[in-house]
XYZ file of C-alpha atoms in Angstrom:
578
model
C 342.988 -30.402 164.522
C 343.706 -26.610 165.113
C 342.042 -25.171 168.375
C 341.113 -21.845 169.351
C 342.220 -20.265 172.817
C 338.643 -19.116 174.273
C 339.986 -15.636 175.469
C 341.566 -14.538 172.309
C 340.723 -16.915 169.678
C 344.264 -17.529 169.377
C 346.430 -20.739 168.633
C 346.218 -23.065 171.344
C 348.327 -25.534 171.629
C 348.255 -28.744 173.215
C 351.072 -29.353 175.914
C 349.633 -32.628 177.926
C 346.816 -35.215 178.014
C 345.640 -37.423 180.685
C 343.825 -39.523 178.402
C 340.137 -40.629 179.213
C 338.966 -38.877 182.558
C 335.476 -38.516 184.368
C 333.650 -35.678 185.887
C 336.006 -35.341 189.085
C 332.871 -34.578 191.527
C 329.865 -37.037 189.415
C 329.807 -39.867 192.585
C 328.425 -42.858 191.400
C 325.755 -45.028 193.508
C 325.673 -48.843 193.872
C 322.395 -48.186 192.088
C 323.886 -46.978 188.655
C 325.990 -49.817 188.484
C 323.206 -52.167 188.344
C 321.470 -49.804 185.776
C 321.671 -51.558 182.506
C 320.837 -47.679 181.635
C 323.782 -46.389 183.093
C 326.547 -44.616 181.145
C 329.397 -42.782 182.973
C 330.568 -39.577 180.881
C 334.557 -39.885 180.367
C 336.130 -36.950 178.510
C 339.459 -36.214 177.008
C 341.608 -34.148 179.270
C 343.964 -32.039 177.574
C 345.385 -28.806 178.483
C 346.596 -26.560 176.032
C 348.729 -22.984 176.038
C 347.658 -19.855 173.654
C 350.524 -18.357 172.012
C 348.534 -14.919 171.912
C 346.968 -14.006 175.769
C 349.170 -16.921 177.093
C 345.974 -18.333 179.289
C 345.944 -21.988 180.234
C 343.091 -23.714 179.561
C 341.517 -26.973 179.220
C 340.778 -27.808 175.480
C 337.780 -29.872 175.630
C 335.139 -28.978 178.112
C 332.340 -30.604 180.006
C 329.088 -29.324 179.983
C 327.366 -27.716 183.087
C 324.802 -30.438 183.292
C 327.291 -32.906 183.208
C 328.442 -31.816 187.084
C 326.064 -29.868 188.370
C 323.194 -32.069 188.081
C 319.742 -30.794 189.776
C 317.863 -33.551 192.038
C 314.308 -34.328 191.853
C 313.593 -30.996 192.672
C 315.318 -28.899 190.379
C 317.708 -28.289 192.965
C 321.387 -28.210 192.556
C 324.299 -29.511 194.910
C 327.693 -28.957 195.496
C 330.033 -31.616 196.868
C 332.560 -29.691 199.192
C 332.017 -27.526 202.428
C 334.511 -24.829 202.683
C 333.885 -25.219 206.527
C 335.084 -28.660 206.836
C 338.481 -26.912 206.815
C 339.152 -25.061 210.133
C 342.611 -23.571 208.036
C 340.073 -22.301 205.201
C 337.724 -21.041 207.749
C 341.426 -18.775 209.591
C 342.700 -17.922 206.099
C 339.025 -16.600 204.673
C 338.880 -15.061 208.047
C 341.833 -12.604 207.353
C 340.969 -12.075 203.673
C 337.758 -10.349 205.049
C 340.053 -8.587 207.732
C 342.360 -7.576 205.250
C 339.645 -6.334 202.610
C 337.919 -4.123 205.323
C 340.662 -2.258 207.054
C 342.460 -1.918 203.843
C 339.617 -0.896 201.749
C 336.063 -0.541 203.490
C 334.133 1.601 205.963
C 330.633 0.893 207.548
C 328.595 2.169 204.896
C 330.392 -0.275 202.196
C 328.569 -3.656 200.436
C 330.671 -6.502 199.877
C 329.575 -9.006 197.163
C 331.021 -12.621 197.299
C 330.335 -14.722 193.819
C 330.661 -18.560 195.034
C 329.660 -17.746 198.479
C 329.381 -21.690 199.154
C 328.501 -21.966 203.318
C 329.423 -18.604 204.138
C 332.596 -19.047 205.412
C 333.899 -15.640 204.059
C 330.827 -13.593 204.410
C 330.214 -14.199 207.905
C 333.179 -12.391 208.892
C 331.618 -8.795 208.173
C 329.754 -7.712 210.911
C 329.493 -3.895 210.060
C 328.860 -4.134 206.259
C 325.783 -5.267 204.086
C 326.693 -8.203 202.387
C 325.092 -10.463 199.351
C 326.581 -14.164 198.597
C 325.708 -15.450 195.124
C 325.668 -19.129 195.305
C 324.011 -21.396 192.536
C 324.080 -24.599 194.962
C 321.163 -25.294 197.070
C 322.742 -27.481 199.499
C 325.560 -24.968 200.383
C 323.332 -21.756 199.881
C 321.061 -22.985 202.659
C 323.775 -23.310 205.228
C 324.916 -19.620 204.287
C 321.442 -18.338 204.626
C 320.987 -19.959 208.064
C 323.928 -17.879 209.503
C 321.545 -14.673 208.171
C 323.660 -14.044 204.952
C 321.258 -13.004 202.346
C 321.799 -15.440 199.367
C 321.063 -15.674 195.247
C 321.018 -19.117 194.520
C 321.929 -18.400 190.368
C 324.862 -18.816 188.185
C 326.542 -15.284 187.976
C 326.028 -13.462 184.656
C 326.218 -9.988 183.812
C 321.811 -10.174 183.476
C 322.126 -11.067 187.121
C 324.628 -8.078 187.808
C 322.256 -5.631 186.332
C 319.172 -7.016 188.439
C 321.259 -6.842 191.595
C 322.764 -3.500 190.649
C 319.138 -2.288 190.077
C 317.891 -3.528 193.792
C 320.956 -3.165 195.938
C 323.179 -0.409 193.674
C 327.206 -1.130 193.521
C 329.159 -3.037 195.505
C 333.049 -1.697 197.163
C 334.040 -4.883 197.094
C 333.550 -8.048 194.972
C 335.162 -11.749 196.001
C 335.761 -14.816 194.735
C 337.840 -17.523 195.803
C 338.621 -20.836 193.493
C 335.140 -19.575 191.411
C 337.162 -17.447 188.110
C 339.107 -20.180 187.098
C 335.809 -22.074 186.632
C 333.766 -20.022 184.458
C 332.870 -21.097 180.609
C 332.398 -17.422 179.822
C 334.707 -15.844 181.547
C 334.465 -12.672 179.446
C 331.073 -12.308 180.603
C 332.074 -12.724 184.340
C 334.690 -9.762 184.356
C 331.765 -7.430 182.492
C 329.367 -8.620 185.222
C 331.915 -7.551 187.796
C 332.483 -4.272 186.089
C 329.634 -3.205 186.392
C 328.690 -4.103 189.579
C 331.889 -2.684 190.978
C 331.726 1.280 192.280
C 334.175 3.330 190.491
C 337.469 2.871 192.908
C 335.842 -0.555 193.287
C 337.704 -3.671 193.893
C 337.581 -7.136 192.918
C 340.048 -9.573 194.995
C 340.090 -12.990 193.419
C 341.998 -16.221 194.555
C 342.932 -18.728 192.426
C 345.121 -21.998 191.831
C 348.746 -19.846 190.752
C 349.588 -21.579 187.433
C 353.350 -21.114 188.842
C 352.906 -23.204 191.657
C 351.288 -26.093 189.446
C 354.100 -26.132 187.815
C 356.762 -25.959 190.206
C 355.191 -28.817 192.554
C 353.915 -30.647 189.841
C 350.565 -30.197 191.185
C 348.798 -31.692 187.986
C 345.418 -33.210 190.257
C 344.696 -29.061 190.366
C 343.832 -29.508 186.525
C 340.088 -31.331 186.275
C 336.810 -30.491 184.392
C 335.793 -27.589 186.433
C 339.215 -26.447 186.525
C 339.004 -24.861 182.805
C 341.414 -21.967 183.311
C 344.779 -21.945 184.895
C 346.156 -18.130 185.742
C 349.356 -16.649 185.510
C 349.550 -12.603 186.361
C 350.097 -12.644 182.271
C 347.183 -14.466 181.088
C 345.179 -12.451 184.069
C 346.456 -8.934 182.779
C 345.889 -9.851 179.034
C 342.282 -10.838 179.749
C 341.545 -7.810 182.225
C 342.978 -5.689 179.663
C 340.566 -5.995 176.973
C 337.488 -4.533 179.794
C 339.239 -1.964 180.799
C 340.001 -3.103 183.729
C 343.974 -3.429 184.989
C 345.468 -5.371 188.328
C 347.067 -3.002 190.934
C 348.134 -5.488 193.520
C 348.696 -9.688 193.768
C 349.530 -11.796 196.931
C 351.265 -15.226 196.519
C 349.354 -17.731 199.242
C 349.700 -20.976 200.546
C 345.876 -22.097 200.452
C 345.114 -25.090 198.188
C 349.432 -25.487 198.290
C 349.916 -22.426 196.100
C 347.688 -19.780 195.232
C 347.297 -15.851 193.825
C 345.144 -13.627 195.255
C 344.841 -10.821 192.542
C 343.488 -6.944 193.251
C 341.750 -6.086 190.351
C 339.866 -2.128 189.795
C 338.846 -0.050 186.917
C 341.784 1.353 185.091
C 343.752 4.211 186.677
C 341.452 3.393 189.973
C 344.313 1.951 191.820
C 348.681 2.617 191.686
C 350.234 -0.671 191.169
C 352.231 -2.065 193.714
C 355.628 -3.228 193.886
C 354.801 -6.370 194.836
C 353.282 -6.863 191.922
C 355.787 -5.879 189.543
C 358.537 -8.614 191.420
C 355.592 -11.182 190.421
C 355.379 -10.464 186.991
C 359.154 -10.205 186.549
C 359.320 -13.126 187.786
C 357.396 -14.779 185.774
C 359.417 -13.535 182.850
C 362.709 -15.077 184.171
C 360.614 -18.027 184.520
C 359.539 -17.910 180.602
C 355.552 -18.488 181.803
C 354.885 -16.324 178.864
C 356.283 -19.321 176.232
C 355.678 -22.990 176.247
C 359.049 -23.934 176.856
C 358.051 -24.592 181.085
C 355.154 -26.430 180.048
C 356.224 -29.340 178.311
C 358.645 -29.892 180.633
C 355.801 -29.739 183.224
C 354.632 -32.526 181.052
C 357.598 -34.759 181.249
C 357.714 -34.419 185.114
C 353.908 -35.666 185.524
C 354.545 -38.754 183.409
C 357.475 -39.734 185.453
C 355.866 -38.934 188.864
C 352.969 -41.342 187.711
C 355.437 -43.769 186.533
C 357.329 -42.981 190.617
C 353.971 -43.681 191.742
C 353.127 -46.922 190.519
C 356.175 -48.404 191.257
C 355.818 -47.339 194.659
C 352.235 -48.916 195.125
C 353.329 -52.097 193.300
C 356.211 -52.052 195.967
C 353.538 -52.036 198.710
C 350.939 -54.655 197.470
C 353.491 -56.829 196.791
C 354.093 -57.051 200.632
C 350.646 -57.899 201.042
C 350.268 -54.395 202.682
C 346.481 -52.845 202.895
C 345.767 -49.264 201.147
C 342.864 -47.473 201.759
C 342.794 -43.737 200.678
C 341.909 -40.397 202.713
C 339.769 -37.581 201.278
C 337.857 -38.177 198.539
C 338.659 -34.676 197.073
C 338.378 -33.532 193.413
C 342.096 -34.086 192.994
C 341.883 -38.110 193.917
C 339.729 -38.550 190.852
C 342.389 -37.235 188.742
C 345.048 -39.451 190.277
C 343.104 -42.698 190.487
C 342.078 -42.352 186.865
C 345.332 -41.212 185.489
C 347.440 -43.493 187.780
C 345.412 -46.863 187.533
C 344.499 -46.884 190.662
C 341.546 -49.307 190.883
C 338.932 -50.679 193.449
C 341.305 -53.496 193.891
C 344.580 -51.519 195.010
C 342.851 -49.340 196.958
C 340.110 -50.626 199.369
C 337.908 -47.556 200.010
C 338.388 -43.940 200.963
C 337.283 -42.332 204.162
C 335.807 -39.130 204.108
C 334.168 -36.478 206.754
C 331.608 -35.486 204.009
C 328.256 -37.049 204.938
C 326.318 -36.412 201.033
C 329.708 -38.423 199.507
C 329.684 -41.515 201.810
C 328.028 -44.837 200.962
C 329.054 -43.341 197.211
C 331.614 -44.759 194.768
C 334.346 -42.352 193.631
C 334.594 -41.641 189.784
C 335.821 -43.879 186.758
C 337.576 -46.494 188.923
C 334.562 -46.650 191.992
C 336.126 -47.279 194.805
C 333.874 -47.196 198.034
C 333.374 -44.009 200.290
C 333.052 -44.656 204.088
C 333.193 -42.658 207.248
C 335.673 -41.754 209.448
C 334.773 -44.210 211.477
C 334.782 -47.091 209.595
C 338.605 -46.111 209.023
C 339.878 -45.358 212.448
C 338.087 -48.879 213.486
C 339.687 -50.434 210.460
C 343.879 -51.755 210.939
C 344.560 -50.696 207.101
C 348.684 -50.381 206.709
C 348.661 -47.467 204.211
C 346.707 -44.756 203.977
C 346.461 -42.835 200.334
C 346.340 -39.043 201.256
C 344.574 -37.540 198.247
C 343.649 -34.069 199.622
C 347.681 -33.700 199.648
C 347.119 -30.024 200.177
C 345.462 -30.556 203.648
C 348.424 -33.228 204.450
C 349.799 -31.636 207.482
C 346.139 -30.815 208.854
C 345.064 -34.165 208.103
C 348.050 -35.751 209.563
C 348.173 -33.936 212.827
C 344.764 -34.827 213.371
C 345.478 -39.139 212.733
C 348.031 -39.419 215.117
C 346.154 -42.341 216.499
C 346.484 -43.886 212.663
C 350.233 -43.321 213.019
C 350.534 -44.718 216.680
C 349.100 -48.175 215.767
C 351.859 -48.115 213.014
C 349.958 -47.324 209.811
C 351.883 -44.942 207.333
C 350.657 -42.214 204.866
C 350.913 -41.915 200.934
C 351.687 -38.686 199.291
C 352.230 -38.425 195.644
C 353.655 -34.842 195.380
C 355.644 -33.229 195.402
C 357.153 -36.696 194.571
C 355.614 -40.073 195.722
C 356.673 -40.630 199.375
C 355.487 -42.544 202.638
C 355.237 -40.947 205.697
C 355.177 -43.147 209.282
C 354.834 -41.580 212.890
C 358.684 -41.029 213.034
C 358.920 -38.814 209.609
C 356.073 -37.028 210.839
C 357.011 -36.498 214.203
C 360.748 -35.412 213.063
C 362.145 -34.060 209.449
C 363.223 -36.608 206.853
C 366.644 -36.781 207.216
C 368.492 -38.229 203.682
C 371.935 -39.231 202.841
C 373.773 -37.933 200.006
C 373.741 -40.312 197.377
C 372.578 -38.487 194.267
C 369.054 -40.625 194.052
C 368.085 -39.107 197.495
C 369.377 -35.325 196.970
C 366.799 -32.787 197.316
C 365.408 -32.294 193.661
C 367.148 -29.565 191.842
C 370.201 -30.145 193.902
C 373.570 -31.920 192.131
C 377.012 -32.839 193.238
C 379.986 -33.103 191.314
C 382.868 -34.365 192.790
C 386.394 -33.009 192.206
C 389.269 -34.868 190.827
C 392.750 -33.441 191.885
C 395.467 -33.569 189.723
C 398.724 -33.319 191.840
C 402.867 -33.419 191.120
C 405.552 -31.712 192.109
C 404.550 -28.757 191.602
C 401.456 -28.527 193.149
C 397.557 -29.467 192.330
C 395.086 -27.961 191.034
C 391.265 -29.523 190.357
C 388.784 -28.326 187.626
C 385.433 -26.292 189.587
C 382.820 -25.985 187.078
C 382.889 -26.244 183.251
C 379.578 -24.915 181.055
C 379.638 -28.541 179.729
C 378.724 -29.653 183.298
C 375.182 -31.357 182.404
C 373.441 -29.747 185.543
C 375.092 -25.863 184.407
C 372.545 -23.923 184.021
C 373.955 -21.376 181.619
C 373.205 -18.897 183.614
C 376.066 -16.540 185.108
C 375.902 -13.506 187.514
C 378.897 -13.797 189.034
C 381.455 -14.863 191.450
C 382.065 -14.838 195.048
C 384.867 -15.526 197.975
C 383.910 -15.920 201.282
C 385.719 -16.621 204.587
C 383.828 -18.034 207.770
C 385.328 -18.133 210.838
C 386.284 -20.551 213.286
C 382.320 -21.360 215.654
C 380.383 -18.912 213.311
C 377.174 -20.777 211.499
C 376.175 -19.077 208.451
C 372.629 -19.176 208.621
C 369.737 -20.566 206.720
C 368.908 -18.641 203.595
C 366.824 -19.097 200.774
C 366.950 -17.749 197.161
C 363.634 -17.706 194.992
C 365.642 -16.091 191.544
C 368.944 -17.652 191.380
C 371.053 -21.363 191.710
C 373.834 -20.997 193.580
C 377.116 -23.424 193.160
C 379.426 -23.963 196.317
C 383.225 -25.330 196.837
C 385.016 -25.196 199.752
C 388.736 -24.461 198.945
C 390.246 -24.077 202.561
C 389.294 -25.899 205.757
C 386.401 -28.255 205.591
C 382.469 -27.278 206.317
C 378.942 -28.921 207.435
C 376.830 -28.011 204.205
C 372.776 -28.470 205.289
C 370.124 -28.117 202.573
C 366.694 -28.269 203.345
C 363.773 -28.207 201.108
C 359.990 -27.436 202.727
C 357.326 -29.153 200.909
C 353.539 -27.964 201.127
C 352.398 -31.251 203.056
C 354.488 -30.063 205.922
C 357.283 -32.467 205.520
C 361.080 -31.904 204.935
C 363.601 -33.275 203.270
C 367.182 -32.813 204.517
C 370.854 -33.296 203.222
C 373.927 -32.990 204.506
C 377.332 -32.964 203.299
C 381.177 -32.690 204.797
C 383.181 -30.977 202.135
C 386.426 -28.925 201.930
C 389.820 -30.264 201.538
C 389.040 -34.080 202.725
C 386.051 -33.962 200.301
C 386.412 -31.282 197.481
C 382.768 -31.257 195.791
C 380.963 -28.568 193.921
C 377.305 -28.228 195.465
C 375.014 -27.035 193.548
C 371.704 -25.793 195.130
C 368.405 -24.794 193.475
C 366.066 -22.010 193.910
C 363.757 -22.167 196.880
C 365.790 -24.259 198.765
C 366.965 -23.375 202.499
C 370.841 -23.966 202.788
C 373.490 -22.651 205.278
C 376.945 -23.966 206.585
C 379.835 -24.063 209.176
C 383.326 -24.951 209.506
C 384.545 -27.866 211.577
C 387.796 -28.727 213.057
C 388.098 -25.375 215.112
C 389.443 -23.333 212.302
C 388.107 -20.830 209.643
C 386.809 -22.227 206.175
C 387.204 -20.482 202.563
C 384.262 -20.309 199.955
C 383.961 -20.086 196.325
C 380.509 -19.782 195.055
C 378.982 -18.762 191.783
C 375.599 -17.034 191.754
C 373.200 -17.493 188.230
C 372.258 -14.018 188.758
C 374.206 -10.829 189.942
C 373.755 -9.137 193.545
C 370.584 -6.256 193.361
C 370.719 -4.390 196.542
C 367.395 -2.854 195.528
C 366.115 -6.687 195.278
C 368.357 -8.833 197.317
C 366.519 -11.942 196.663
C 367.203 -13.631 199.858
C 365.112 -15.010 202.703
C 366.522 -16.196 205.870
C 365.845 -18.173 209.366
C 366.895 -18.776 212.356
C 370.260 -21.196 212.134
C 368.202 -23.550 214.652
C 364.926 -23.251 212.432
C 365.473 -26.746 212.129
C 366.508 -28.112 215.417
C 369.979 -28.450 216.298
C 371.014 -29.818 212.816
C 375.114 -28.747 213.467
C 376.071 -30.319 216.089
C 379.110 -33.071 215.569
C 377.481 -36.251 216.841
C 380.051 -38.310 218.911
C 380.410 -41.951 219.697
């Protein structure tokens, strides 16, 4: 059956499905379950790509009244507190900083749609501000710290009754609120016309690259129904009139884009912005080529994933999970991960404990019902709050439990891999992924040798050639860490013999490390990926020669490398003796 993409009316077309799923945030009470009554709504959850606009989007949607369900009183609720998070609470806190030196003065209003507790709003002192916030639960919080609050659904009716009471607004945010929104044609007019003429309208959302890239899949659920790239964004912004002048790449939510939208020819577009969308180019966002691979990867990281958790109830281990975020009802559901693998799930939320989490109802408890509890494992489900969460159970590590994190690729994490970086030997299951080896036969005789480098049958080639490079490091020099986010590099060592360190930074705040000894003892082609941190010395007191090849061709004007300190790490060169 044909669908139509909801922006364009263009072919969509299906690229994965998690099969049956439930409303990610519709807790269930012991109650329902002995309701005869009681039906839990499941849904198909497919995702599809339109060939036209190239948006994202979910294919079948839930209804409104399916998760946000008004109590007795014709109230409605929402189940997450931006405040819970002190790092949402610093990161919202220089978003407003950044908005009102950048483009505000005292007698500018600032608008926020999806103002949930305030945590954003409160930061303007000097400025008249209005949340809109459809939520009763969350509004009331916002309106106690003296933020004047609309407790509707944003349309563009409601734009024209607040433009007629309060005039237009400077500045218009939203944060993790776009990418939800059924009519999302009838958001951007709303914000049009709300916004003054050299207006802006800063939005943050989930960055379709970064789902990709980290396999992030528990971002897509039901009130998830669009998934931006700076293409898809343009094309929709496009057809109001409207254009993007400026885009920031964040880490909030483990990889977001904060997008600077204005009325046409309001704004000059950046440069930054430009580097974005060419990179999305290189990266072929614009076809569906990246995401059916995306699909391949999910399926074997929930196939990584259950073989890890069969591992650990085999040993009679205990799991209990952590957070019981949006994103855990995804992975439960899609994983198989039932009431009887995993025990119950704290969580700091008071309106979600004594609850039952979606499709596979697994108990909600306290905080401290867990830290009196001697659980073995604990399932980290908010992953993207991993390092915050894990500095803050130290005493959960101490007693010798161990974490679970299922992304970037199923892993468990004990109080020595958190204290320290995971260091990993280099057989090829345990490389950093992305990163192959290949090593070098010599052929030798009387003549001499020679041994082959790299043929464009290699399986891990990627076709892509900029060009070649020879490189001499001297005797005690350490060529530092450096990073490239638009090209593979490939490495030999032809004289001497080097330390090669790789190091790949993953958004929980764990590392994963390898190192190899190659040169003339150990000839081996390395080949390292894109956003991976690598660097190198020579050993034995004497220089080392290089040959590398670089998939894409030295651009002064856009260098494409990051570095760090060559100690960013700790003291990873060293020659360990004994």
């Amino acid at each position: 059956m044909e669908k139509n993409c909801r922006v364009c009316n263009g072919n969509l077309i299906q690229f994965i499905s998690f099969g049956k799923m439930p409303v990610a945030n519709a807790y269930v009470s012991k109650k329902n379950l002995n309701d005869n009554n009681f039906k839990e709504y499941f849904y198909d959850m497919e995702v599809g790509f339109c060939e036209n606009c190239k948006m994202v989007q979910l294919i079948n949607l839930v209804p409104y009244d399916k998760y946000i369900v008004p109590d007795e009183t014709g109230k409605t609720h929402y189940a997450f507190f931006s405040s819970t998070s002190s790092v949402m609470e610093n990161h919202f806190k220089e978003i407003a900083n950044e908005i009102e030196q950048r483009f505000l003065n005292n007698n500018s209003r600032i608008l926020e749609i999806g103002c949930n507790d305030g945590i954003f709003l409160q930061n303007f002192k000097n400025n008249k501000v209005l949340g809109i916030e459809p939520s009763y639960n969350v509004a009331e919080i916002a309106g106690s710290k003296g933020i004047s609050v609309v407790t509707e659904f944003f349309s563009e009716e409601l734009a024209r009754k607040i433009s007629e009471k309060m005039g237009k607004f400077k500045a218009i945010f939203s944060a993790n609120v776009a990418l939800n929104i059924i009519e999302i044609h009838e958001l951007v007019e709303g914000i049009k016309y709300l916004l003054e003429d050299n207006g802006v309208f800063i939005t943050e959302d989930p960055y379709l690259v970064d789902i990709l890239e980290k396999n992030s899949y528990d971002q897509i659920y039901d009130e998830h129904i669009w998934y931006f790239s700076l293409v898809s964004l343009s094309n929709l912004f496009s057809m109001h009139n409207m254009e993007i002048f400026d885009a920031e790449r964040t880490d909030v939510h483990s990889g977001s884009m904060k997008v600077y939208v204005c009325k046409k020819g309001a704004y000059e577009k950046t440069e930054r912005l430009r580097k974005y969308i060419e990179e999305e180019k290189q990266k072929k966002i614009d076809s569906l080529k990246p995401y059916l691979e995306f699909a391949n990867r999910v399926e074997n990281n929930k196939k990584q994933l259950q073989e890890l958790i069969k591992k650990i109830k085999s040993e009679g281990k205990r799991i209990v999970g952590y957070a019981a975020a949006s994103k855990g009802t995804i992975i439960q559901n899609y994983c198989g991960l039932t009431n009887n693998i995993i025990e119950y799930i704290s969580d700091s939320t008071p309106f979600k404990q004594g609850l039952l989490t979606p499709g596979k109802h697994i108990p909600i408890v306290s905080p401290n019902y867990f830290h009196n509890d001697n659980s073995d494992y604990a399932f980290i489900f908010a992953w993207n709050h991993a390092k915050e969460i894990m500095k803050k159970e130290t005493e959960f590590l101490k007693k010798g439990g161990k974490f679970i994190l299922h992304l970037p690729e199923p892993s468990i994490i004990g109080i020595e891999e958190n204290k320290t970086d995971t260091h990993i030997d280099t057989k090829d299951s345990n490389l950093i992924e992305g990163m192959e080896t290949k090593k070098l036969k010599i052929f030798a005789n009387d003549q001499g040798y020679l041994f082959e480098t790299l043929r464009n049958d290699d399986e891990f080639y990627g076709k892509e050639f900029g060009q070649i490079l020879v490189s001499e490091i001297y005797p005690g020099v350490i060529k530092g860490f450096h990073l490239h986010e638009k090209h593979d590099e490939y490495t030999i060592c032809v004289k001497g013999n080097i330390k090669y360190i790789a190091v790949k930074e993953y958004p929980n705040g764990t590392r994963k490390i390898n190192t190899f000894i190659i040169g003339e003892r150990n000839p081996m082609l390395i080949k390292v990926p894109r956003g991976v941190w690598h660097g190198y010395r020579p050993l034995e007191n004497k220089s080392a020669m290089l040959v590398y090849m670089m998939s894409r061709p030295y651009n002064q004007k856009d260098p494409d490398t990051q570095e760090k300190d060559v100690f960013a790490f700790g003291d990873l060169w060293s020659v360990k003796h004994g």
